[in-house]
């Protein structure tokens, strides 16, 4: 079998076995016009002639190389038109974006390029975005991260598949792609910036890797690619092991809350992975969560007092709360509006926080679950009507020994400061009757009937254990 067909068969096997491509995939191919992406476009185009796939190409114009960049866009368009492949062109303002955000041109270009490609993918109805990363790209990435300092997550390098992004050529060498372009008579564009050794990746490509191959290991590219594969498999295991812990992280509209008991029970390797996943999940690409940040978070957990904060890249703050780490934006949130609602007896009331209070009269005193979500009072000890309101300055609740301030009760119960103004305070004509999950007010018992008050949680009407 001729070489081009061999390579196409090799890529097809990789797509099926490693990428898990299904039938009826619609692929958008990122195509710069260079040898790697032109080979990718041609291979996937030819495979789609026999496979139940469709392909389209997108060229992203960075606005940096003048007429040379215009020529690249034109060549990709010619290739697409000659084959009847849908063609998309997007222009991105890399220089202005980099200047406005203090980024390098390379970093700004990468961010805007992927944003543009994802927009085109969704708008065109494509299920996948294919990029032309190959085995040398993988080796360069692993080596670059090793030089900067990285653990298994970083040394996993370029993932074969991440969400809708696939890399069908990760198992192919650069020389084979160049040979394929010659065999298929593809017009290839050369980006002169790829020769600029002032850039770290280019310096690794043109200087360090050849030196390592010549003086230490002729198969250095294969060795680094295998290292990435081993780390990817280990990461897959760790990610699966994190599933139960991840489920305990409370996702909030303005951040997240991580239970400290769960976090500190994890081995150090899983603890750091969970923190990195939560922080990057919220902060996105702007978060450069480093080893130093993780060490600072560990100190915050072990030594930090309640209320102590730590600034995280991406414009976030991590705050030590009672029993949790709270990820939030640094801006102080406006205090919730005070509230006061009538609580019907019998009946129910939906509260602003998504919970519900229900009341009923019972002839016999029930056995109450020990979860703080239910309270029961003798009819003779309650003065109707009932109300549910937010806390007020000077609030106290009657106890067996006299009375206690709500502020002290909230502190003792470790209710986070951010929740106290939203906390439902159940009152009757005599004062505060019940703080769900915190304290039941002391009232006289004069026999039945009995007033039952129950707090229902947000999710599927299961009993909520209090705050």
XYZ file of C-alpha atoms in Angstrom:
467
model
C 0.000 0.000 0.000
C 1.412 3.432 -0.912
C 2.597 5.612 1.971
C -0.258 8.181 1.855
C -2.889 5.446 2.173
C -0.892 3.802 4.994
C -0.855 7.034 6.952
C -4.558 7.590 6.349
C -5.312 4.073 7.639
C -3.107 4.753 10.685
C -5.006 7.934 11.491
C -8.341 6.158 10.999
C -7.350 3.486 13.547
C -6.290 6.200 15.994
C -9.593 8.032 15.543
C -11.562 4.888 16.255
C -9.478 3.341 19.025
C -8.006 6.292 20.888
C -10.469 9.102 20.175
C -13.604 6.976 20.165
C -15.088 8.713 17.139
C -18.667 7.708 16.515
C -20.589 7.538 13.300
C -22.066 10.727 11.883
C -19.428 13.028 13.371
C -19.252 16.532 11.931
C -15.688 17.797 12.194
C -14.391 21.354 11.958
C -10.698 21.265 11.046
C -8.467 24.092 12.287
C -6.214 24.840 9.323
C -3.410 27.404 9.359
C -2.042 26.374 5.969
C 1.100 24.805 7.421
C 2.179 21.228 6.719
C 0.637 19.785 9.874
C -2.831 21.243 9.429
C -2.876 20.751 5.647
C -2.033 17.080 6.135
C -4.769 16.819 8.776
C -7.322 18.455 6.488
C -6.441 16.215 3.529
C -6.426 13.017 5.628
C -9.786 13.712 7.282
C -11.276 14.830 3.969
C -10.248 11.556 2.293
C -11.408 9.445 5.252
C -14.773 11.225 5.193
C -15.290 10.020 1.632
C -15.713 6.487 3.011
C -16.634 7.133 6.670
C -19.993 8.552 7.897
C -18.325 11.863 8.738
C -18.522 15.366 7.344
C -15.707 17.929 7.436
C -15.331 21.697 7.239
C -12.248 23.893 7.645
C -11.668 27.128 9.517
C -8.696 29.441 9.074
C -8.018 31.964 11.827
C -6.275 35.140 10.623
C -4.235 36.659 13.478
C -3.633 40.012 11.772
C 0.103 39.874 12.553
C 1.966 38.960 9.366
C 0.463 41.250 6.729
C 0.407 39.930 3.186
C 1.915 36.586 4.239
C -1.076 35.916 6.489
C -3.471 36.924 3.705
C -1.720 34.440 1.409
C -2.131 31.632 3.979
C -5.880 32.303 4.252
C -6.233 32.316 0.475
C -4.394 29.001 0.083
C -6.616 27.254 2.644
C -9.685 28.629 0.855
C -8.415 27.319 -2.498
C -7.858 23.867 -1.007
C -11.405 23.817 0.427
C -13.063 25.075 -2.752
C -11.258 22.482 -4.874
C -12.760 19.705 -2.732
C -16.157 21.201 -2.010
C -15.382 21.501 1.691
C -17.130 24.312 3.646
C -14.628 27.066 4.487
C -14.765 29.580 7.338
C -12.469 32.537 7.966
C -12.195 34.367 11.259
C -9.996 37.378 12.040
C -8.849 38.046 15.598
C -7.253 41.228 17.076
C -4.278 39.553 18.729
C -2.025 42.598 19.209
C -4.751 44.747 20.776
C -5.944 41.891 22.993
C -2.402 41.182 24.229
C -1.721 44.849 24.980
C -5.004 45.315 26.836
C -4.419 42.288 29.094
C -0.658 42.333 29.475
C -0.245 38.992 27.679
C 2.419 37.747 25.312
C 1.469 37.667 21.647
C 1.653 33.852 21.711
C -0.659 33.517 24.713
C -3.145 36.043 23.354
C -3.161 34.344 19.939
C -3.823 30.927 21.459
C -6.713 32.164 23.592
C -8.422 34.111 20.821
C -7.811 31.366 18.285
C -9.575 28.712 20.364
C -12.425 31.108 21.163
C -12.914 31.812 17.449
C -12.728 28.133 16.503
C -15.235 27.162 19.171
C -17.642 29.865 18.008
C -17.417 28.580 14.425
C -17.785 24.961 15.568
C -21.011 25.715 17.381
C -22.400 28.012 14.698
C -21.687 25.459 11.946
C -23.246 22.575 13.870
C -20.006 20.597 14.033
C -19.626 18.112 16.891
C -15.818 18.118 16.972
C -12.884 20.478 16.465
C -9.787 18.774 15.038
C -6.323 20.300 15.436
C -3.042 19.250 13.812
C -0.880 18.576 16.902
C 1.544 15.715 16.280
C 4.114 13.675 18.210
C 6.846 16.338 18.122
C 4.364 18.890 19.480
C 3.687 16.491 22.332
C 7.395 16.041 23.059
C 7.983 19.804 23.026
C 5.072 20.390 25.376
C 6.234 17.771 27.899
C 9.790 19.088 27.844
C 8.673 22.705 28.166
C 6.515 21.881 31.181
C 9.274 19.817 32.753
C 11.658 22.759 32.471
C 9.116 25.034 34.168
C 8.268 22.447 36.819
C 5.280 20.133 36.547
C 3.666 17.073 38.075
C 1.829 14.244 36.305
C -1.012 16.566 35.297
C 1.354 18.850 33.392
C 3.487 16.018 32.028
C 0.368 14.445 30.518
C 0.966 17.063 27.833
C -1.524 17.534 25.016
C -4.571 15.356 25.554
C -5.809 13.341 22.562
C -9.348 14.475 23.306
C -10.665 17.207 25.570
C -14.339 18.003 25.251
C -15.067 18.604 21.568
C -11.359 19.102 20.697
C -9.589 16.121 19.134
C -5.968 15.627 18.005
C -5.994 12.848 15.388
C -2.259 13.234 14.576
C -0.738 12.870 18.065
C 0.641 9.470 17.116
C 2.292 10.752 13.900
C 5.791 12.188 13.441
C 6.340 15.579 11.790
C 8.522 14.086 9.046
C 5.724 11.709 8.030
C 3.282 14.625 7.726
C 5.744 16.535 5.556
C 6.230 13.459 3.364
C 2.453 13.064 3.105
C 2.072 16.648 1.886
C 4.666 16.021 -0.816
C 3.025 12.747 -1.863
C -0.403 14.400 -2.107
C 1.028 17.497 -3.827
C -0.417 19.817 -1.188
C 0.509 23.489 -1.218
C 2.027 24.248 2.174
C 2.489 27.708 3.718
C 5.530 28.525 5.848
C 5.122 30.762 8.908
C 8.468 32.502 9.399
C 7.735 33.075 13.095
C 8.146 29.323 13.657
C 11.898 29.855 13.175
C 12.169 32.572 15.847
C 14.271 30.997 18.619
C 13.492 33.904 20.919
C 10.304 31.953 21.642
C 10.722 29.110 24.137
C 8.866 26.472 22.138
C 10.883 27.240 19.013
C 14.116 27.119 21.027
C 13.157 23.689 22.347
C 12.195 22.539 18.838
C 15.247 23.788 16.979
C 17.962 23.595 19.665
C 17.215 21.531 22.775
C 15.457 18.515 21.253
C 18.120 18.049 18.534
C 20.841 18.267 21.218
C 19.112 15.663 23.380
C 18.639 13.392 20.374
C 22.270 13.747 19.283
C 23.942 13.452 22.677
C 21.602 11.533 24.982
C 18.734 9.607 23.402
C 18.123 9.330 19.636
C 14.512 8.382 20.452
C 13.888 11.333 22.767
C 10.664 12.313 20.970
C 9.252 8.801 21.400
C 10.392 8.713 25.040
C 8.688 12.010 25.873
C 5.522 10.978 24.040
C 5.429 7.733 26.060
C 5.898 9.737 29.260
C 2.848 11.799 28.323
C 0.833 8.665 27.637
C 1.745 7.126 31.026
C 0.783 10.351 32.806
C -2.493 10.568 30.861
C -3.440 7.071 32.032
C -2.587 7.917 35.633
C -4.561 11.146 35.401
C -7.561 9.211 34.112
C -7.383 7.002 37.219
C -7.027 9.967 39.576
C -9.910 11.771 37.898
C -12.127 8.752 38.412
C -11.040 8.561 42.065
C -11.999 12.230 42.501
C -15.602 11.759 41.419
C -16.968 11.141 44.926
C -15.066 14.105 46.363
C -16.123 16.381 43.511
C -19.765 15.548 44.228
C -19.388 17.047 47.720
C -18.238 20.434 46.417
C -21.155 22.859 46.541
C -21.406 24.830 43.320
C -22.607 28.365 43.996
C -23.664 31.098 41.596
C -20.750 33.258 42.737
C -18.172 30.534 43.417
C -17.985 27.260 45.297
C -17.781 25.816 48.801
C -15.393 22.928 49.556
C -16.031 20.962 52.787
C -12.835 20.918 54.867
C -13.543 17.543 56.459
C -13.735 15.924 53.037
C -10.746 17.833 51.689
C -8.388 17.064 54.578
C -9.348 13.369 54.502
C -8.006 13.045 50.950
C -4.421 11.964 50.239
C -2.198 14.905 49.306
C -2.152 13.895 45.634
C -5.951 13.899 45.381
C -6.295 17.004 47.543
C -4.161 19.095 45.193
C -5.967 17.712 42.142
C -9.378 18.543 43.581
C -8.319 22.080 44.450
C -6.838 22.591 41.006
C -9.989 21.256 39.342
C -12.334 23.486 41.358
C -10.187 26.594 40.946
C -9.636 26.144 37.227
C -13.257 25.193 36.694
C -14.345 28.543 38.094
C -11.447 30.723 37.006
C -11.029 29.260 33.536
C -8.009 29.896 31.345
C -7.018 33.003 33.305
C -6.095 30.938 36.351
C -2.406 29.988 36.504
C -2.797 27.783 39.581
C 0.767 26.840 40.498
C 2.483 24.663 43.077
C 3.073 27.801 45.154
C -0.665 28.570 45.235
C -1.449 25.017 46.336
C 1.130 25.274 49.133
C -0.431 28.550 50.309
C -3.875 26.931 50.290
C -2.530 24.051 52.391
C -1.271 26.537 54.964
C -4.646 28.287 54.913
C -6.328 24.963 55.679
C -3.910 23.905 58.415
C -3.186 27.205 60.144
C -5.630 29.784 58.842
C -8.239 31.225 61.125
C -11.858 31.659 60.108
C -12.222 34.654 57.822
C -8.633 34.532 56.515
C -8.428 34.935 52.740
C -6.080 34.139 49.882
C -6.122 35.733 46.431
C -6.245 33.263 43.523
C -5.340 34.005 39.855
C -8.325 34.867 37.724
C -9.789 37.426 40.117
C -10.981 35.070 42.871
C -10.610 34.915 46.635
C -10.413 31.736 48.713
C -11.773 32.260 52.226
C -11.482 29.993 55.260
C -14.953 29.511 56.719
C -16.306 27.255 59.430
C -15.838 23.787 58.033
C -15.307 24.906 54.444
C -13.168 26.762 51.946
C -15.259 29.341 50.106
C -14.279 30.459 46.606
C -15.784 33.841 45.762
C -15.200 37.073 43.914
C -13.300 39.713 45.897
C -16.024 42.339 45.604
C -18.128 42.552 48.707
C -21.614 41.323 47.939
C -24.519 43.613 48.746
C -26.349 42.610 51.929
C -29.592 40.733 51.201
C -32.820 42.649 51.671
C -34.490 42.005 55.068
C -37.572 39.809 54.800
C -40.633 38.927 56.887
C -43.363 36.477 55.828
C -46.455 35.067 57.485
C -46.217 31.318 58.138
C -49.664 29.698 57.927
C -50.677 27.020 60.434
C -51.378 24.496 59.070
C -49.724 25.123 55.709
C -46.406 25.933 54.180
C -44.135 28.713 52.931
C -41.456 28.788 50.214
C -38.452 30.845 51.329
C -36.113 33.005 49.200
C -33.204 30.576 49.663
C -35.106 27.774 47.932
C -36.091 25.901 51.110
C -39.633 25.440 52.420
C -41.233 25.459 55.852
C -44.310 23.308 56.512
C -46.546 23.289 59.604
C -49.177 20.870 60.916
C -51.181 20.127 64.060
C -50.725 16.638 65.535
C -52.766 14.936 68.245
C -49.745 13.028 69.585
C -46.220 14.276 70.081
C -44.111 12.685 67.331
C -40.628 11.213 67.536
C -38.361 13.769 65.871
C -35.373 12.863 63.688
C -32.070 14.088 65.074
C -31.192 16.271 62.094
C -32.256 19.744 63.191
C -34.818 19.987 60.387
C -37.930 19.520 62.574
C -39.259 21.176 65.740
C -42.355 20.462 67.839
C -44.184 22.681 70.365
C -47.120 22.309 72.699
C -50.087 24.395 71.558
C -50.207 26.008 74.971
C -46.659 27.285 74.622
C -47.108 29.023 71.255
C -48.775 32.358 70.523
C -50.067 32.543 66.972
C -49.668 33.895 64.300
C -46.256 32.627 63.166
C -43.834 34.584 61.021
C -40.511 33.890 59.306
C -38.066 36.783 59.072
C -34.405 37.657 58.715
C -32.301 38.355 61.807
C -32.359 41.736 63.511
C -29.925 43.572 65.746
C -30.247 42.445 69.363
C -32.150 39.230 68.557
C -32.243 36.685 71.406
C -33.888 33.290 71.820
C -35.255 31.915 75.080
C -33.250 28.981 76.492
C -33.551 26.748 79.529
C -31.077 28.976 81.356
C -32.487 32.320 80.273
C -31.722 33.661 76.784
C -28.950 33.720 74.225
C -28.033 36.160 71.462
C -28.434 34.936 67.896
C -24.976 36.237 67.033
C -23.407 33.930 69.629
C -25.542 30.992 68.473
C -24.496 31.518 64.857
C -20.837 31.601 65.884
C -21.174 28.465 68.024
C -23.041 26.652 65.232
C -20.413 27.780 62.708
C -22.982 29.364 60.391
C -20.963 31.207 57.693
C -21.207 34.990 57.857
C -22.483 35.110 54.261
C -25.574 33.071 55.228
C -26.613 34.824 58.423
C -28.653 37.632 56.828
C -30.585 35.032 54.811
C -31.191 32.658 57.720
C -34.909 31.983 58.402
C -35.870 32.993 61.944
C -39.242 31.469 62.972
C -41.168 33.668 65.432
C -44.495 33.722 67.258
C -46.150 36.371 69.405
C -43.672 35.733 72.241
C -40.467 36.069 70.239
C -38.109 33.732 68.408
C -39.469 30.204 68.332
C -36.943 28.272 66.258
C -33.678 28.616 64.357
C -33.745 25.638 61.957
C -30.747 23.398 62.494
C -29.363 25.650 65.271
C -31.651 25.995 68.316
C -35.233 25.339 69.398
C -36.661 28.024 71.677
C -37.659 27.108 75.233
C -41.471 27.114 75.617
C -43.967 25.811 78.125
C -45.390 22.346 77.553
C -49.110 22.149 78.274
C -49.968 18.982 76.397
C -51.455 18.533 72.954
C -52.275 19.278 70.331
C -48.744 19.639 69.046
C -47.444 22.082 66.460
C -44.966 20.471 64.060
C -42.682 22.707 61.936
C -40.498 21.102 59.305
C -37.854 22.537 57.021
C -37.665 20.965 53.541
C -34.408 21.230 51.592
C -33.824 22.521 48.076
C -33.184 19.207 46.373
C -36.073 16.818 45.704
C -37.886 17.768 48.941
C -35.584 15.737 51.162
C -35.177 16.774 54.764
C -32.523 19.461 55.111
C -30.158 19.063 58.070
C -30.132 22.761 58.875
C -27.543 25.322 57.838
